[in-house]
Structures are given as C-alpha cells and as structure tokens.
Coordinates of C-alpha atoms and ligand atoms in Angstrom, one line a residue:
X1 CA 126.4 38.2 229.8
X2 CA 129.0 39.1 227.3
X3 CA 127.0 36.1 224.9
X4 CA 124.3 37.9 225.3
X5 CA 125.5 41.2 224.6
X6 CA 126.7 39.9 221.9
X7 CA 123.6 38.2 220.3
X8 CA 121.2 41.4 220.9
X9 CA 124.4 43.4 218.9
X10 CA 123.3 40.9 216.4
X11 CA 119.8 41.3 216.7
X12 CA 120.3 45.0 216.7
X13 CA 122.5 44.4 213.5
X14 CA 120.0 42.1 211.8
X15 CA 116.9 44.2 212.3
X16 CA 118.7 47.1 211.5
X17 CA 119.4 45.5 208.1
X18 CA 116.0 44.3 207.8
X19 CA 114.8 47.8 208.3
X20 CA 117.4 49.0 205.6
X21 CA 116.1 46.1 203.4
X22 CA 112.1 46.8 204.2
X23 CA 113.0 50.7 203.5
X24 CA 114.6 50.0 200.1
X25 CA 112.0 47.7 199.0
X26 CA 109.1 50.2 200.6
X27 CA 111.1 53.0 198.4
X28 CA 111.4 50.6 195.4
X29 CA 107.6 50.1 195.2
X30 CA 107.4 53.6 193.9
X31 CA 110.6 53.7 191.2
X32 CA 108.6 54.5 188.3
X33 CA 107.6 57.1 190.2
X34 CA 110.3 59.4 188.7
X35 CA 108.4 59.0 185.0
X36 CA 105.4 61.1 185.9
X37 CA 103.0 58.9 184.1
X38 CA 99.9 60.7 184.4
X39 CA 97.9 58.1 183.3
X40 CA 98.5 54.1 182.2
X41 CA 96.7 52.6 179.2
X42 CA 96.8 48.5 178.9
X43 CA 96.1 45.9 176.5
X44 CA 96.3 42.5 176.8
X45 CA 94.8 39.4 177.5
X46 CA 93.9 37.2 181.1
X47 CA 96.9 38.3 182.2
X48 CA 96.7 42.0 182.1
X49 CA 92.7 41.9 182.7
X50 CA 91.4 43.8 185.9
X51 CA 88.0 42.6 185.3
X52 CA 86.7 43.6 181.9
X53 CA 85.8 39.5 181.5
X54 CA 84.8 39.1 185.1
X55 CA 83.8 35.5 185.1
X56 CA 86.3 33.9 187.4
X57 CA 84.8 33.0 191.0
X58 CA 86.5 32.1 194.1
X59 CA 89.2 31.1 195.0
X60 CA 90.2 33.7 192.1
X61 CA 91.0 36.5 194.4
X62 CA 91.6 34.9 197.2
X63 CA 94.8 37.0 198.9
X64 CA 93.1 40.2 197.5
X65 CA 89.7 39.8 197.8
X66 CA 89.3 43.5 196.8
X67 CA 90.0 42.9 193.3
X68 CA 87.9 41.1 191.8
X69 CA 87.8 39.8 188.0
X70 CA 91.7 39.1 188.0
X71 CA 93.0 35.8 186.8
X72 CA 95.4 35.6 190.2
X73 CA 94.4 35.4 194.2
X74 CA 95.1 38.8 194.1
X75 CA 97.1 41.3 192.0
X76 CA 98.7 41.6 188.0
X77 CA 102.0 42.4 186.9
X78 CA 99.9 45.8 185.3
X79 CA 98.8 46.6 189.0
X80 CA 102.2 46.3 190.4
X81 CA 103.5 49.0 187.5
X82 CA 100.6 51.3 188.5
X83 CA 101.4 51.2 191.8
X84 CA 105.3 51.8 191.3
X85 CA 104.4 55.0 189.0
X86 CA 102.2 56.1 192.0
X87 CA 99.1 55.6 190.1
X88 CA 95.7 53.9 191.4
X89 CA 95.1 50.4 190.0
X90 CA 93.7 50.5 186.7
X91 CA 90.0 50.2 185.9
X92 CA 88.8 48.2 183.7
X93 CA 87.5 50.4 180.6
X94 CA 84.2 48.7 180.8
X95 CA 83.5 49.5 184.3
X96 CA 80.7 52.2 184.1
X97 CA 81.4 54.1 187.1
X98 CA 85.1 54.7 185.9
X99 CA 86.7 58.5 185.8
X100 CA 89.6 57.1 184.1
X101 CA 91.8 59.8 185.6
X102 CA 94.8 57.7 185.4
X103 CA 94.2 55.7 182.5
X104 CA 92.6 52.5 181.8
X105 CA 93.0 48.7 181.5
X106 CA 91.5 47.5 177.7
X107 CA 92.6 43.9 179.0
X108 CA 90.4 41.3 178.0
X109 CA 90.5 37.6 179.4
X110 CA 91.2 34.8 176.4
X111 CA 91.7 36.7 173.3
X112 CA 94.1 37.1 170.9
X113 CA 96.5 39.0 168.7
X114 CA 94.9 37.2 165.3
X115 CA 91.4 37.5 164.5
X116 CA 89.3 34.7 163.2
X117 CA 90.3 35.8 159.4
X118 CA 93.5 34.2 160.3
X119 CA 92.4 31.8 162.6
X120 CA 89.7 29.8 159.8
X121 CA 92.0 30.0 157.6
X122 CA 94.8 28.4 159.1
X123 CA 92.5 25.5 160.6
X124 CA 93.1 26.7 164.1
X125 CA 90.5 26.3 166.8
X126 CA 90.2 29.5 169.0
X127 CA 88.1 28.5 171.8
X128 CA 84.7 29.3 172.4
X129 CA 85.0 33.2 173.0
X130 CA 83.7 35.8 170.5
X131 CA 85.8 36.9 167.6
X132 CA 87.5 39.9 169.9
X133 CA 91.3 40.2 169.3
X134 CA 94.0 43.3 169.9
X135 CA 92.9 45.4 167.3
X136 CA 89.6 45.2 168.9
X137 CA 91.1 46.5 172.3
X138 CA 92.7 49.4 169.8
X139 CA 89.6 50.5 168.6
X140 CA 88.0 50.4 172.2
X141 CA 90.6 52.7 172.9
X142 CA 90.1 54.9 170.1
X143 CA 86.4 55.3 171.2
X144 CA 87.9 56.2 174.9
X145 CA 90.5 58.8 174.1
X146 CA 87.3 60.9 172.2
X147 CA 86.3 61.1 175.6
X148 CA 88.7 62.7 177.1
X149 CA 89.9 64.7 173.5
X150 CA 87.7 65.9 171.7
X151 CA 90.3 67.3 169.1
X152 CA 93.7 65.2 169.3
X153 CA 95.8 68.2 167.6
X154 CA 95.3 70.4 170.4
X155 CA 97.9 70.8 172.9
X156 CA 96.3 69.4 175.9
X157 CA 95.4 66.1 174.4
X158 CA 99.2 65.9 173.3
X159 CA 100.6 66.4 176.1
X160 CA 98.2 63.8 177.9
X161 CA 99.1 61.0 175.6
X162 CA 103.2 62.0 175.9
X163 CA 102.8 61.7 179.5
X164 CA 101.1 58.4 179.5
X165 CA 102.4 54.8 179.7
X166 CA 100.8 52.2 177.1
X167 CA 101.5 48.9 178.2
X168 CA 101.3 46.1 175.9
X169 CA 101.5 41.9 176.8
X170 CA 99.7 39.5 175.0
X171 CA 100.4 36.8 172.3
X172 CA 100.4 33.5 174.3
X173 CA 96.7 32.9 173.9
X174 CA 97.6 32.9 170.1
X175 CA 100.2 30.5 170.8
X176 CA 97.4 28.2 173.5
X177 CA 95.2 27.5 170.6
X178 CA 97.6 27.2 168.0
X179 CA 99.8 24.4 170.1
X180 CA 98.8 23.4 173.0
X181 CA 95.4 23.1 174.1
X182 CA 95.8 21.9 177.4
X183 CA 94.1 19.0 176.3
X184 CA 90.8 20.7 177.7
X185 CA 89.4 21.1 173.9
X186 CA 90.6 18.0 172.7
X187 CA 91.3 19.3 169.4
X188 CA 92.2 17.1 166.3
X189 CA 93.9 19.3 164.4
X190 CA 96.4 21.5 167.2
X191 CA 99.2 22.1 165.3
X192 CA 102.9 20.7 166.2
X193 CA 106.0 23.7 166.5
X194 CA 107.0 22.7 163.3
X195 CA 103.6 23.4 161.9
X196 CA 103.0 26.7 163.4
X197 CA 106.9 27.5 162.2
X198 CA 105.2 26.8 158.7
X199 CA 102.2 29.0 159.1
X200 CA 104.6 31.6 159.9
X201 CA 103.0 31.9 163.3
X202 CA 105.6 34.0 165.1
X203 CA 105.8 36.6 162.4
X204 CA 102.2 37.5 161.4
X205 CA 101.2 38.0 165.5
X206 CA 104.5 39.9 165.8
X207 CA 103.2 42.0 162.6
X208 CA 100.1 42.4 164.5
X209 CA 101.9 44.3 167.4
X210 CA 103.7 46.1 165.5
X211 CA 100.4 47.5 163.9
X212 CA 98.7 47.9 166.9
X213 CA 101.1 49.9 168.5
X214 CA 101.5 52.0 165.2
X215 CA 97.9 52.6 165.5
X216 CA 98.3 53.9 169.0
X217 CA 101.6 56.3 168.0
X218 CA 99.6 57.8 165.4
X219 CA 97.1 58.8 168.5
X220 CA 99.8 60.5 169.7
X221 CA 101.4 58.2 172.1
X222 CA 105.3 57.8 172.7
X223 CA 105.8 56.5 175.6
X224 CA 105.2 52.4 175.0
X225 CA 106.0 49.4 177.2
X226 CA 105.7 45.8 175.5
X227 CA 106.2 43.0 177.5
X228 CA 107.6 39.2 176.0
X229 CA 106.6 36.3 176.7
X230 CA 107.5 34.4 179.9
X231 CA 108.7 30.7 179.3
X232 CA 105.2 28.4 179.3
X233 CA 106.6 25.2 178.9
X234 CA 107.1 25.8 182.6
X235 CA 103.1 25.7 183.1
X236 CA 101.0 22.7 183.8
X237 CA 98.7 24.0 180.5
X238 CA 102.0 22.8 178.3
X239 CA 103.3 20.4 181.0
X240 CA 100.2 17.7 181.6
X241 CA 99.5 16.9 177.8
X242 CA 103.0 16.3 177.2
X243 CA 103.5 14.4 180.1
X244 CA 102.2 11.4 177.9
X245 CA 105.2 12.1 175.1
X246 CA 107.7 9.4 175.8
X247 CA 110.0 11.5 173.5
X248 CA 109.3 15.3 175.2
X249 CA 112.8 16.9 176.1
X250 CA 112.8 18.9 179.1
X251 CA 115.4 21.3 180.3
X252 CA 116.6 22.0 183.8
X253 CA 113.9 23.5 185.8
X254 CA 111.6 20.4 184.1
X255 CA 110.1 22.5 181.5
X256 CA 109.3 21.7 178.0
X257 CA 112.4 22.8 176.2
X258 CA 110.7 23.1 172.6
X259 CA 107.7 25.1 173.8
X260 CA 110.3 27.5 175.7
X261 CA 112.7 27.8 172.8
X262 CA 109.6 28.4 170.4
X263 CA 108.4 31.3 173.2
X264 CA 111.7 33.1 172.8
X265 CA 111.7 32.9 169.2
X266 CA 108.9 35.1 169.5
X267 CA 110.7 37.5 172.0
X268 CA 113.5 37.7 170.0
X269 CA 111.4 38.6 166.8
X270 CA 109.5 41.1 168.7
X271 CA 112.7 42.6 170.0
X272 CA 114.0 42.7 166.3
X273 CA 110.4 44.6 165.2
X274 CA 110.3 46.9 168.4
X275 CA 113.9 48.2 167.6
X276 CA 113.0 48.7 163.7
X277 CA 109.6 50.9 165.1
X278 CA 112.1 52.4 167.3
X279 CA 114.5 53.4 164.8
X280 CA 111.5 55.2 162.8
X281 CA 110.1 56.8 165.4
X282 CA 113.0 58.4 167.1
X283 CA 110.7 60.8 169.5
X284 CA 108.7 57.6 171.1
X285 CA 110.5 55.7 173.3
X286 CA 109.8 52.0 173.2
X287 CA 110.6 49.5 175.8
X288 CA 110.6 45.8 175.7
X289 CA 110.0 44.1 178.9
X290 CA 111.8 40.7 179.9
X291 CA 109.5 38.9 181.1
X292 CA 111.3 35.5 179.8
X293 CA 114.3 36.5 181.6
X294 CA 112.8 37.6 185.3
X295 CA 110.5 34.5 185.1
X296 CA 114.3 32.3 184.7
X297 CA 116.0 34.2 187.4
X298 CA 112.6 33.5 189.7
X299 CA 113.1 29.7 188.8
X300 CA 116.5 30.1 189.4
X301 CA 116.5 31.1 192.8
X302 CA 113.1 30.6 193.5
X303 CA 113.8 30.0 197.4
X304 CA 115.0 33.2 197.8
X305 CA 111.8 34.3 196.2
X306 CA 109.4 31.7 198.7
X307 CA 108.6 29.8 196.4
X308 CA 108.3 25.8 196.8
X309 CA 106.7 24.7 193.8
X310 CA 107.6 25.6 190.3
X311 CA 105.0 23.8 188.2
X312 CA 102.0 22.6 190.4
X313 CA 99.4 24.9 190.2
X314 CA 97.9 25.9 193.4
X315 CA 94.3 25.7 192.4
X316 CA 93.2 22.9 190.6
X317 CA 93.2 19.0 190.9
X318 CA 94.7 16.2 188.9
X319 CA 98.3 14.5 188.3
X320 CA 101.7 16.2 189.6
X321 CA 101.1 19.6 187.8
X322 CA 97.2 19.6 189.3
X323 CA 95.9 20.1 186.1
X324 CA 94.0 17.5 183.5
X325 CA 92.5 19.0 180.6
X326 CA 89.3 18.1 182.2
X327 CA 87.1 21.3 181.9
X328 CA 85.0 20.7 185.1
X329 CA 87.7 20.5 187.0
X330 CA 89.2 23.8 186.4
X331 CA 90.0 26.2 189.3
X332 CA 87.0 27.8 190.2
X333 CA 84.6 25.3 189.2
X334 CA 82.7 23.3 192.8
X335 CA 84.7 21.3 194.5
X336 CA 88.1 22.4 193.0
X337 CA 90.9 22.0 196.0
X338 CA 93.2 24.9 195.8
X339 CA 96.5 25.5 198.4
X340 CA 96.1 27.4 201.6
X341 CA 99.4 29.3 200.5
X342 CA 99.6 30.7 197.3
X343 CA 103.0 33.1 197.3
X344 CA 104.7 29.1 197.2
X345 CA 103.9 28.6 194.0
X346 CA 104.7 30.1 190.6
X347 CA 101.1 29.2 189.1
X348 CA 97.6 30.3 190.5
X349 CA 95.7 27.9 188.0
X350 CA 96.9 25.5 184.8
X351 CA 97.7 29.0 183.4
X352 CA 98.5 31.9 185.2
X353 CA 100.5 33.3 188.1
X354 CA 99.7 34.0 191.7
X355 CA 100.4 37.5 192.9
X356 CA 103.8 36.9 194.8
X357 CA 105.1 35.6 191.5
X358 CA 103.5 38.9 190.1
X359 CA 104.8 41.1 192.5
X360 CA 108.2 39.3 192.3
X361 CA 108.3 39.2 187.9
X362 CA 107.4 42.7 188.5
X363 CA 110.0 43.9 190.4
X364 CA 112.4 42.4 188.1
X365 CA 111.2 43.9 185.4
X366 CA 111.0 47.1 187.1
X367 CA 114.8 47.3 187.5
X368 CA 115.5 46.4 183.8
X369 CA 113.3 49.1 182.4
X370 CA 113.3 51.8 184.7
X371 CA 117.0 52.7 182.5
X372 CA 115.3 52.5 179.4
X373 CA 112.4 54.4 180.0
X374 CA 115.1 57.3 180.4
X375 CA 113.1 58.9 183.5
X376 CA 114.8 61.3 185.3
X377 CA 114.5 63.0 188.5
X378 CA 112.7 66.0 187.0
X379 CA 110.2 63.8 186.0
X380 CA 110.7 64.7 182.4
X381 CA 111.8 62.8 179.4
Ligands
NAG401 C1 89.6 45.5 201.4 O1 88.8 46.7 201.6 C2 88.4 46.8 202.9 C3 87.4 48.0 203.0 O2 87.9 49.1 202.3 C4 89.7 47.1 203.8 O3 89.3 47.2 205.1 C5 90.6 45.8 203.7 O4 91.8 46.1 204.3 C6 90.9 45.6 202.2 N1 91.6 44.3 202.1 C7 92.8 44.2 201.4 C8 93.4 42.8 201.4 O5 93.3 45.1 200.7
NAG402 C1 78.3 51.4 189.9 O1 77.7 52.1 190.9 C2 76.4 51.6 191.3 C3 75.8 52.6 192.3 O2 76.7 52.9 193.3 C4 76.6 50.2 191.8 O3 75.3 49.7 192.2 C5 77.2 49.3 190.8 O4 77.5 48.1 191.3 C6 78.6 50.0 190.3 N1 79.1 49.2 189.2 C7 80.4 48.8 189.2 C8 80.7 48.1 187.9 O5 81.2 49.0 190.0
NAG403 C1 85.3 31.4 161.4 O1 84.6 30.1 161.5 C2 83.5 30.0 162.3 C3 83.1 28.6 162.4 O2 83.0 28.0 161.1 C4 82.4 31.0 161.8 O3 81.3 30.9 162.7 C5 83.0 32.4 161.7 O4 82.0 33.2 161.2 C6 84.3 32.4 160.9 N1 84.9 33.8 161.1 C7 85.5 34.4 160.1 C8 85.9 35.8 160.4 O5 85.6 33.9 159.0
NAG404 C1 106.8 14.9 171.7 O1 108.0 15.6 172.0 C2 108.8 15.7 170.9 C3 110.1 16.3 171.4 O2 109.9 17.6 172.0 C4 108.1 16.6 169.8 O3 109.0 16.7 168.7 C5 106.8 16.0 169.4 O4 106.1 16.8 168.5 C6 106.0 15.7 170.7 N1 104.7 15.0 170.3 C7 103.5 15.5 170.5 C8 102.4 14.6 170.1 O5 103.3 16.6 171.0
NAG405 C1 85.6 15.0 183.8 O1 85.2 14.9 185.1 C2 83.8 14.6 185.3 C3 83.4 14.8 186.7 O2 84.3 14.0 187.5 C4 83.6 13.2 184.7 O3 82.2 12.9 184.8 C5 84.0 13.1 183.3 O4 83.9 11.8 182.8 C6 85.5 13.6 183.1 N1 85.8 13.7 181.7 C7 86.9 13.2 181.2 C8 87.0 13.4 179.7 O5 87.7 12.6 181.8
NAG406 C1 116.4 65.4 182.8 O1 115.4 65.9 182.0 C2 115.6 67.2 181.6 C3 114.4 67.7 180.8 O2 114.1 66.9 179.7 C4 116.9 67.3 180.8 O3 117.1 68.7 180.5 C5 118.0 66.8 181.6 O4 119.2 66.8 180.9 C6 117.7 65.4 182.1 N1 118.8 64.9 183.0 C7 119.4 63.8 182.9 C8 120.4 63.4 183.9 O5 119.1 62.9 182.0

C-alpha cells in the first residue's frame, strides 16, 4: 500500500513535470513570437528551400508528407522560425498561387554565393545547375517587393520591411564544389584547403554576403538574421571520400577536423563582417546565428536529443556513412533503402538534416538569438 502510494506520488510527480516540460516547450515553439514579424523573407540554398527546386521524390518528405520540395522528411530550420514568430510556413516565391502575406522563401536548391564569373575563373566545377547564385535570389526579390510597394519611400512600404525578418544561410554549396565533391562528380581539379585558402575562398563569398545584404538594407530592411555554417566534416558528403586518406585527422565526434576548422574560419570571418555592417548601420539590427555551435552541443549530447547516429545518413546506401559518390544511388533515386526512423539520425541524405535535427538546431538557435534580436514584450524594437 504505502509502496504504492508512494510510486503513483511519483507518477503524479513525474507527469506533472512532464506536463511543466511539454508546456514550456509548447510555449517555446512561439518565442519569436514577441518580435512581431509581419512577414519572413529567406535566401538560401537546399537547406532553406521550401520547394522553389522541387525535384526531390520520396522518401524526401517522408515524416511530413505535406511539404513537399524540402531537402528533409519533413520540415527546415526556416519553417521552424516561422512557426516560433507565429507565422505560416513560408511559400516558396515561385509558387503561383502564393499571397505572400507573411513573406516568402527565395531558397533555391544547389546554388551558390559566387557566380560562374568567379567560378571559371578559379577552375572550379559548379555542378550541373544553371548559373543562379545569391545575388540572383536578391534580384528575385527586388522584382517581389514591387509587388507589394509600388513606391518604397512611402510610409507603408517602410514600415512593412522594418517589421520583417530577412533570413540569410547559405555558403556551403560554394564550399561542396570548391573541396569536396562527394566524390559524385569525380572532379580532377577539386581544390585541397590550402588551395581554396589561396584563392581567398572564405573572403570573396563572405564579401558576397555582405553585398547582398547591403542590397536588401538599401530596400529598406533592418531587421536581418544570417546564419553560419554548421560543422560538415561531420556529414557523409565530406566523410566517405576521405575515408580512403590514410593521413585524414579526425576530432572527437569522428569528423574531419580540417573541413570543420576551415567551416568556422568562415563563421568567424562573417562574424567579423556582420559586426563591421552592424557598426555602419546602427538603426538595422543584425544577428548572426550559431549554427556551428547548436550543431556541437546536438553531437554533444545527442542522446538527450534521440539521436543514435551521428554520421550515417538515413537515406542512402553504401559504406558506414551510407553514402558513395555513386550518383544513382542517391536518396531518392529506385531502390535507395532509407531508415524507418529518421528523428535518430543527424543526416536525412549524404547532405542534409532530417527534421528532428531541424527542429532541435532550431531551438537552439532560437534561444541564442531571441536576446539579440532585442524583441520585447510590446512587440516593438
Ligand atoms: C496533412 O494534411 C492533411 C489534410 O489537411 C491532414 O489531415 C494531415 O494531418 C496532415 N499531415 C501532417 C503530417 O501534417
Ligand atoms: C495552383 O492552383 C491550381 C488550381 O487550384 C492547382 O491546379 C495548382 O496545382 C496549384 N499550383 C501550385 C503550385 O500549388
Ligand atoms: C563558365 O564556363 C562554362 C563552361 O565552359 C560556360 O558554359 C559558361 O558560359 C561560363 N560562364 C561564365 C559566366 O563565364
Ligand atoms: C588527407 O588528409 C590530410 C590531413 O587532413 C590532408 O592534408 C590532405 O589534403 C588529405 N588528402 C586528400 C587527397 O584529401
Ligand atoms: C554505380 O552504380 C551502378 C548501379 O549499381 C553501377 O552500374 C555503376 O557501375 C556504379 N558506378 C560506379 C562508378 O561505381
Ligand atoms: C520595449 O519597446 C518599447 C518601444 O520601442 C521601448 O520604449 C521599451 O523601452 C522597451 N522595453 C524594454 C524592456 O526593452
């Protein structure tokens, strides 16, 4: 009796703890909330796309089979920040049947910072998509914002842009078909991390940003959210070709320790140029998001996350990372295998995240900039 008495105190205990716990988290999904973003506008690349590419087939989807045309089985880091500023999930700007109330997702799968100016002349192969890079995206958004303001100067178009978030995360296909090809193109010339260091890889994207996002202030927005780059020698793209390098150093969560270090040289470059931008535009708030850092504290203490497998992609078949190079046997392509349980692992495919790992990077990253973003409970800035 008094055993018993004493467990169902526990249980009572317990789930009243798990009720706390469910409540804050429920109540967490809407911290950016307190902003009053009015409207989100993205840019990026796979990783931010909600279906502007839309050639990825099942098992793409797979958790969420709602949204289609994301590189996941189900939702993006971008649709998780929608969601916690109480927004709808963001359209992509090509779909046609699009209001575009509440912004717009200019996301577009496999392209880059660089053009192919840069990219001929420094010998590096891009792939076989079409010449369409960030500034691209910029100008696709300079079409759009005629739409909705027909005079910028005016008051109304103002205070639209001030109240929107423009979120900004791309870079690492630059850094894919610089260095590390996956092995799928086969590439003679990819270039080693000394090489790129030469070409002064790092500071022309980081230039390109900054350019971009100059391009966007000077439309009249102030309110900007760039994200860095998480650490990719953790990812089976970077992992399976150097598996083959007798001499490749890895670190403690078995990722490539050069590739990781090279990453963050580019996070802390952008960090340097964001806070320069920031320092001449003192009415904009600009915000860099960790993405490096959440990604460490998920690998960390990944259990406590539910995740199993740091490195294997779920989707995908070949070797201990399930990934080859081999370009029929990407994810997606007939008779792929992929895992019955996605929120295990950290990768979807050879490259990019399923959506617990989303949801998860995302929450992080919701904590460390809700502060900067200087949101208060009146909603205003
Ligand atoms: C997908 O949409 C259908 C119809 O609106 C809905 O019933 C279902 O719950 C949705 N599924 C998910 C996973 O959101
Ligand atoms: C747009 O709406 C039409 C008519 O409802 C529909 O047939 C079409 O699939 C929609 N297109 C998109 C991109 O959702
Ligand atoms: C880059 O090189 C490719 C292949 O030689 C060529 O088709 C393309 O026009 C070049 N682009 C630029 C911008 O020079
Ligand atoms: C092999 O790994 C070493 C150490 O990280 C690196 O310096 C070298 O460039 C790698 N070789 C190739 C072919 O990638
Ligand atoms: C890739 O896989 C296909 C289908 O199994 C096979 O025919 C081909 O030889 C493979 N290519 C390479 C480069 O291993
Ligand atoms: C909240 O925002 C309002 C309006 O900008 C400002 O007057 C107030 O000082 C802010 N409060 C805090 C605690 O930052």
């Amino acid at each position: 009796m008094a055993t018993t008495t004493l467990i169902s105190s526990h249980v009572l205990i317990i789930s009243s703890l798990f009720f706390l716990i469910s409540f804050l988290q429920l109540n967490g999904a809407h911290e950016l909330k307190v902003c009053g973003f009015q409207a989100i506008y993205a840019f990026g690349d796979s990783l931010t796309d909600t279906g502007n590419a839309m050639f990825l087939t099942y098992p793409y989807g797979m958790t969420n089979p709602n949204q289609t045309g994301r590189a996941s089985d189900g939702l993006l880091i971008v649709d998780y920040i929608a969601q916690s500023a109480g927004l709808p999930l963001l359209n992509p700007s090509g779909d046609k049947n699009a209001t575009f109330q509440s912004g717009a997702d200019f996301a577009y799968s496999g392209i880059t910072v660089l053009n192919d100016k840069f990219h001929n002349k420094s010998n590096i192969f891009r792939g076989y998509v079409p010449d369409f890079n960030l500034q691209s995206e910029i100008k696709a958004f300079k079409t759009h914002l005629k739409s909705f303001c027909k005079n910028p100067k005016t008051l109304e178009c103002k205070k639209k842009m001030e109240s929107s978030l423009f979120f900004l995360w791309m870079g690492i296909n630059d850094y894919n078909y610089a260095i590390a090809d996956g092995g799928i193109e086969a590439i003679p010339y990819l270039k080693t991390i000394e090489q790129a260091k030469k070409l002064k890889l790092v500071p022309t994207v980081v230039k390109h940003i900054i350019r971009a996002l100059k391009k966007l202030m000077s439309y009249g927005a102030t309110q900007v959210l760039v994200l860095g780059l998480p650490p990719y020698g953790c990812s089976p793209y970077f992992l399976t070709p150097q598996s083959k390098n007798s001499s490749a150093v890895y670190d403690e969560h078995q990722c490539l320790k050069d590739y990781n270090d090279y990453l963050m040289y580019h996070n802390i470059y952008l960090q340097e140029a964001l806070g320069s931008l920031q320092n001449e535009n003192p009415n904009a708030n600009i915000v860099y998001g960790d993405t490096y850092k959440a990604m460490r504290t998920i690998l960390a203490e990944h259990t406590k996350y539910g995740i199993e497998m740091l490195s294997q992609a779920c989707c995908g078949v070949g070797g201990k990372y399930h990934f080859t190079g081999n370009i029929t046997k990407l994810c997606g392509r007939p008779d792929v295998p992929f895992c019955s349980d996605p929120s295990k692992h950290i990768f979807f495919d050879h490259l990019h995240f399923t959506q617990n790992m989303n949801e998860k990077m995302a929450g992080l990253l919701i904590q460390d900039i809700l502060p900067k973003l200087k949101c208060n409970a009146t909603g205003k800035r």
